[in-house]
Amino acid sequence: MYLKWTKSRPSARCKWCRYQCQSRDHLLKSCPEWKAQQKVMWEKVKKETGRWKSRWKIRDLFADPRCSQAILDFLASTQVGRRVPAPEEEEEDAQSEVSEWELREREERNEERRQRDAAMGEAVVLSFTFP
């Protein structure tokens, strides 16, 4: 509901199961898409606190430091809450991931050149071309 209210999303529906309202409570307790991950999280919470999911309000779950690791593990395994990039951003991310290694190599080569130039006492000369 919050995402619809802020106009970040056109609908309040759960984007995984199409339930009428995607809320923290729905995602952490009842969304069928994440049943396995929910079970693992709630078992960890019960082990740490002695309380099962029916005894928790989500705001209290987030406030209890004993539950933090279980929640973080749930979020990491499901990527719930991750910002969904726009299609053009996905393409840019894919390109940047593909070329990340190449960029790192370029940076290393540039650093080696700077060190070599500094050691030789040479100044870096910038040249400009005019049409």
PDB file of C-alpha atoms in Angstrom:
ATOM      1  CA  MET A   1       0.000   0.000   0.000  1.00  0.00           C
ATOM      2  CA  TYR A   2       2.836   2.381   0.828  1.00  0.00           C
ATOM      3  CA  LEU A   3       4.402   1.955  -2.621  1.00  0.00           C
ATOM      4  CA  LYS A   4       1.086   2.731  -4.287  1.00  0.00           C
ATOM      5  CA  TRP A   5       0.525   5.681  -1.972  1.00  0.00           C
ATOM      6  CA  THR A   6       3.958   7.115  -2.876  1.00  0.00           C
ATOM      7  CA  LYS A   7       3.217   6.405  -6.543  1.00  0.00           C
ATOM      8  CA  SER A   8       6.286   4.155  -6.763  1.00  0.00           C
ATOM      9  CA  ARG A   9       4.046   1.381  -8.057  1.00  0.00           C
ATOM     10  CA  PRO A  10       0.738   1.521  -9.915  1.00  0.00           C
ATOM     11  CA  SER A  11      -0.916  -1.089  -7.707  1.00  0.00           C
ATOM     12  CA  ALA A  12      -0.797  -2.324  -4.110  1.00  0.00           C
ATOM     13  CA  ARG A  13      -1.004  -5.956  -5.298  1.00  0.00           C
ATOM     14  CA  CYS A  14       1.787  -8.356  -4.361  1.00  0.00           C
ATOM     15  CA  LYS A  15       4.083  -8.579  -7.353  1.00  0.00           C
ATOM     16  CA  TRP A  16       4.821 -12.268  -6.678  1.00  0.00           C
ATOM     17  CA  CYS A  17       1.445 -13.835  -5.926  1.00  0.00           C
ATOM     18  CA  ARG A  18      -0.983 -11.056  -6.943  1.00  0.00           C
ATOM     19  CA  TYR A  19      -2.540 -10.932  -3.452  1.00  0.00           C
ATOM     20  CA  GLN A  20      -4.561  -7.723  -3.060  1.00  0.00           C
ATOM     21  CA  CYS A  21      -2.044  -5.984  -0.809  1.00  0.00           C
ATOM     22  CA  GLN A  22       1.716  -6.438  -0.630  1.00  0.00           C
ATOM     23  CA  SER A  23       2.634  -5.608   2.952  1.00  0.00           C
ATOM     24  CA  ARG A  24       5.454  -6.549   5.309  1.00  0.00           C
ATOM     25  CA  ASP A  25       3.069  -8.894   7.099  1.00  0.00           C
ATOM     26  CA  HIS A  26       2.059 -10.601   3.857  1.00  0.00           C
ATOM     27  CA  LEU A  27       5.637 -11.007   2.599  1.00  0.00           C
ATOM     28  CA  LEU A  28       7.065 -12.296   5.880  1.00  0.00           C
ATOM     29  CA  LYS A  29       4.153 -14.487   6.956  1.00  0.00           C
ATOM     30  CA  SER A  30       1.893 -15.629   4.139  1.00  0.00           C
ATOM     31  CA  CYS A  31       3.098 -14.969   0.577  1.00  0.00           C
ATOM     32  CA  PRO A  32       3.115 -18.400  -1.109  1.00  0.00           C
ATOM     33  CA  GLU A  33       6.125 -17.423  -3.234  1.00  0.00           C
ATOM     34  CA  TRP A  34       8.382 -17.362  -0.163  1.00  0.00           C
ATOM     35  CA  LYS A  35       6.998 -20.267   1.948  1.00  0.00           C
ATOM     36  CA  ALA A  36      10.331 -22.114   2.195  1.00  0.00           C
ATOM     37  CA  GLN A  37      12.266 -18.963   3.135  1.00  0.00           C
ATOM     38  CA  GLN A  38       9.561 -17.925   5.616  1.00  0.00           C
ATOM     39  CA  LYS A  39       9.753 -21.307   7.313  1.00  0.00           C
ATOM     40  CA  VAL A  40      13.533 -21.014   7.741  1.00  0.00           C
ATOM     41  CA  MET A  41      13.241 -17.456   9.048  1.00  0.00           C
ATOM     42  CA  TRP A  42      10.493 -18.250  11.556  1.00  0.00           C
ATOM     43  CA  GLU A  43      12.365 -21.320  12.816  1.00  0.00           C
ATOM     44  CA  LYS A  44      15.399 -19.105  13.510  1.00  0.00           C
ATOM     45  CA  VAL A  45      13.187 -16.503  15.209  1.00  0.00           C
ATOM     46  CA  LYS A  46      11.563 -19.170  17.392  1.00  0.00           C
ATOM     47  CA  LYS A  47      14.967 -20.616  18.309  1.00  0.00           C
ATOM     48  CA  GLU A  48      16.221 -17.155  19.329  1.00  0.00           C
ATOM     49  CA  THR A  49      13.094 -15.851  21.079  1.00  0.00           C
ATOM     50  CA  GLY A  50      10.832 -18.808  21.848  1.00  0.00           C
ATOM     51  CA  ARG A  51       7.947 -17.125  19.970  1.00  0.00           C
ATOM     52  CA  TRP A  52       6.345 -18.410  16.763  1.00  0.00           C
ATOM     53  CA  LYS A  53       5.132 -16.150  13.947  1.00  0.00           C
ATOM     54  CA  SER A  54       1.528 -15.961  15.175  1.00  0.00           C
ATOM     55  CA  ARG A  55       2.822 -14.228  18.319  1.00  0.00           C
ATOM     56  CA  TRP A  56       4.644 -11.453  16.430  1.00  0.00           C
ATOM     57  CA  LYS A  57       3.644  -8.122  14.987  1.00  0.00           C
ATOM     58  CA  ILE A  58       6.048  -7.303  12.182  1.00  0.00           C
ATOM     59  CA  ARG A  59       7.060  -3.964  13.738  1.00  0.00           C
ATOM     60  CA  ASP A  60       8.083  -5.828  16.913  1.00  0.00           C
ATOM     61  CA  LEU A  61       9.962  -8.431  14.874  1.00  0.00           C
ATOM     62  CA  PHE A  62      12.033  -5.692  13.225  1.00  0.00           C
ATOM     63  CA  ALA A  63      12.631  -3.999  16.580  1.00  0.00           C
ATOM     64  CA  ASP A  64      13.963  -7.137  18.306  1.00  0.00           C
ATOM     65  CA  PRO A  65      17.750  -7.401  17.745  1.00  0.00           C
ATOM     66  CA  ARG A  66      17.615 -11.180  18.259  1.00  0.00           C
ATOM     67  CA  CYS A  67      15.624 -11.429  15.005  1.00  0.00           C
ATOM     68  CA  SER A  68      17.884  -9.271  12.867  1.00  0.00           C
ATOM     69  CA  GLN A  69      19.988 -12.066  11.369  1.00  0.00           C
ATOM     70  CA  ALA A  70      16.934 -14.168  10.507  1.00  0.00           C
ATOM     71  CA  ILE A  71      15.309 -11.197   8.763  1.00  0.00           C
ATOM     72  CA  LEU A  72      18.505 -10.310   6.902  1.00  0.00           C
ATOM     73  CA  ASP A  73      18.903 -13.915   5.747  1.00  0.00           C
ATOM     74  CA  PHE A  74      15.294 -13.908   4.511  1.00  0.00           C
ATOM     75  CA  LEU A  75      15.809 -10.660   2.616  1.00  0.00           C
ATOM     76  CA  ALA A  76      19.067 -11.887   1.089  1.00  0.00           C
ATOM     77  CA  SER A  77      17.600 -15.201  -0.061  1.00  0.00           C
ATOM     78  CA  THR A  78      14.444 -13.676  -1.565  1.00  0.00           C
ATOM     79  CA  GLN A  79      15.673 -10.206  -2.541  1.00  0.00           C
ATOM     80  CA  VAL A  80      12.370  -8.883  -1.180  1.00  0.00           C
ATOM     81  CA  GLY A  81      12.723  -5.141  -0.762  1.00  0.00           C
ATOM     82  CA  ARG A  82      15.331  -4.876  -3.482  1.00  0.00           C
ATOM     83  CA  ARG A  83      14.736  -1.949  -5.782  1.00  0.00           C
ATOM     84  CA  VAL A  84      13.559  -3.231  -9.133  1.00  0.00           C
ATOM     85  CA  PRO A  85      15.485  -1.409 -11.852  1.00  0.00           C
ATOM     86  CA  ALA A  86      13.797  -0.009 -14.906  1.00  0.00           C
ATOM     87  CA  PRO A  87      14.427  -2.049 -18.095  1.00  0.00           C
ATOM     88  CA  GLU A  88      17.044   0.407 -19.399  1.00  0.00           C
ATOM     89  CA  GLU A  89      18.851   0.230 -16.029  1.00  0.00           C
ATOM     90  CA  GLU A  90      18.926  -3.564 -16.266  1.00  0.00           C
ATOM     91  CA  GLU A  91      20.721  -3.288 -19.606  1.00  0.00           C
ATOM     92  CA  GLU A  92      23.225  -0.822 -18.155  1.00  0.00           C
ATOM     93  CA  ASP A  93      23.803  -3.105 -15.150  1.00  0.00           C
ATOM     94  CA  ALA A  94      24.357  -6.095 -17.414  1.00  0.00           C
ATOM     95  CA  GLN A  95      26.860  -4.136 -19.488  1.00  0.00           C
ATOM     96  CA  SER A  96      28.668  -2.838 -16.421  1.00  0.00           C
ATOM     97  CA  GLU A  97      28.866  -6.329 -14.914  1.00  0.00           C
ATOM     98  CA  VAL A  98      30.267  -7.738 -18.135  1.00  0.00           C
ATOM     99  CA  SER A  99      32.930  -5.065 -18.421  1.00  0.00           C
ATOM    100  CA  GLU A 100      33.758  -4.745 -14.715  1.00  0.00           C
ATOM    101  CA  TRP A 101      36.832  -6.935 -15.054  1.00  0.00           C
ATOM    102  CA  GLU A 102      38.009  -4.932 -18.061  1.00  0.00           C
ATOM    103  CA  LEU A 103      37.544  -1.663 -16.170  1.00  0.00           C
ATOM    104  CA  ARG A 104      39.535  -3.003 -13.241  1.00  0.00           C
ATOM    105  CA  GLU A 105      42.362  -3.986 -15.618  1.00  0.00           C
ATOM    106  CA  ARG A 106      42.357  -0.497 -17.171  1.00  0.00           C
ATOM    107  CA  GLU A 107      42.558   1.110 -13.738  1.00  0.00           C
ATOM    108  CA  GLU A 108      45.486  -1.130 -12.808  1.00  0.00           C
ATOM    109  CA  ARG A 109      47.319  -0.276 -16.058  1.00  0.00           C
ATOM    110  CA  ASN A 110      46.692   3.451 -15.523  1.00  0.00           C
ATOM    111  CA  GLU A 111      47.983   3.230 -11.968  1.00  0.00           C
ATOM    112  CA  GLU A 112      51.113   1.419 -13.174  1.00  0.00           C
ATOM    113  CA  ARG A 113      51.688   4.173 -15.779  1.00  0.00           C
ATOM    114  CA  ARG A 114      51.267   6.908 -13.156  1.00  0.00           C
ATOM    115  CA  GLN A 115      53.749   5.200 -10.856  1.00  0.00           C
ATOM    116  CA  ARG A 116      56.240   4.674 -13.687  1.00  0.00           C
ATOM    117  CA  ASP A 117      55.914   8.311 -14.796  1.00  0.00           C
ATOM    118  CA  ALA A 118      56.346   9.555 -11.236  1.00  0.00           C
ATOM    119  CA  ALA A 119      59.418   7.359 -10.768  1.00  0.00           C
ATOM    120  CA  MET A 120      60.995   8.662 -13.966  1.00  0.00           C
ATOM    121  CA  GLY A 121      60.187  12.256 -13.064  1.00  0.00           C
ATOM    122  CA  GLU A 122      58.250  12.787 -16.260  1.00  0.00           C
ATOM    123  CA  ALA A 123      55.292  15.088 -16.449  1.00  0.00           C
ATOM    124  CA  VAL A 124      52.116  13.874 -18.028  1.00  0.00           C
ATOM    125  CA  VAL A 125      51.493  15.918 -21.143  1.00  0.00           C
ATOM    126  CA  LEU A 126      47.942  16.623 -22.159  1.00  0.00           C
ATOM    127  CA  SER A 127      47.334  17.274 -25.803  1.00  0.00           C
ATOM    128  CA  PHE A 128      44.310  18.890 -27.363  1.00  0.00           C
ATOM    129  CA  THR A 129      43.162  18.580 -30.925  1.00  0.00           C
ATOM    130  CA  PHE A 130      41.184  21.219 -32.674  1.00  0.00           C
ATOM    131  CA  PRO A 131      38.933  20.651 -35.668  1.00  0.00           C
TER     132      PRO A 131
END
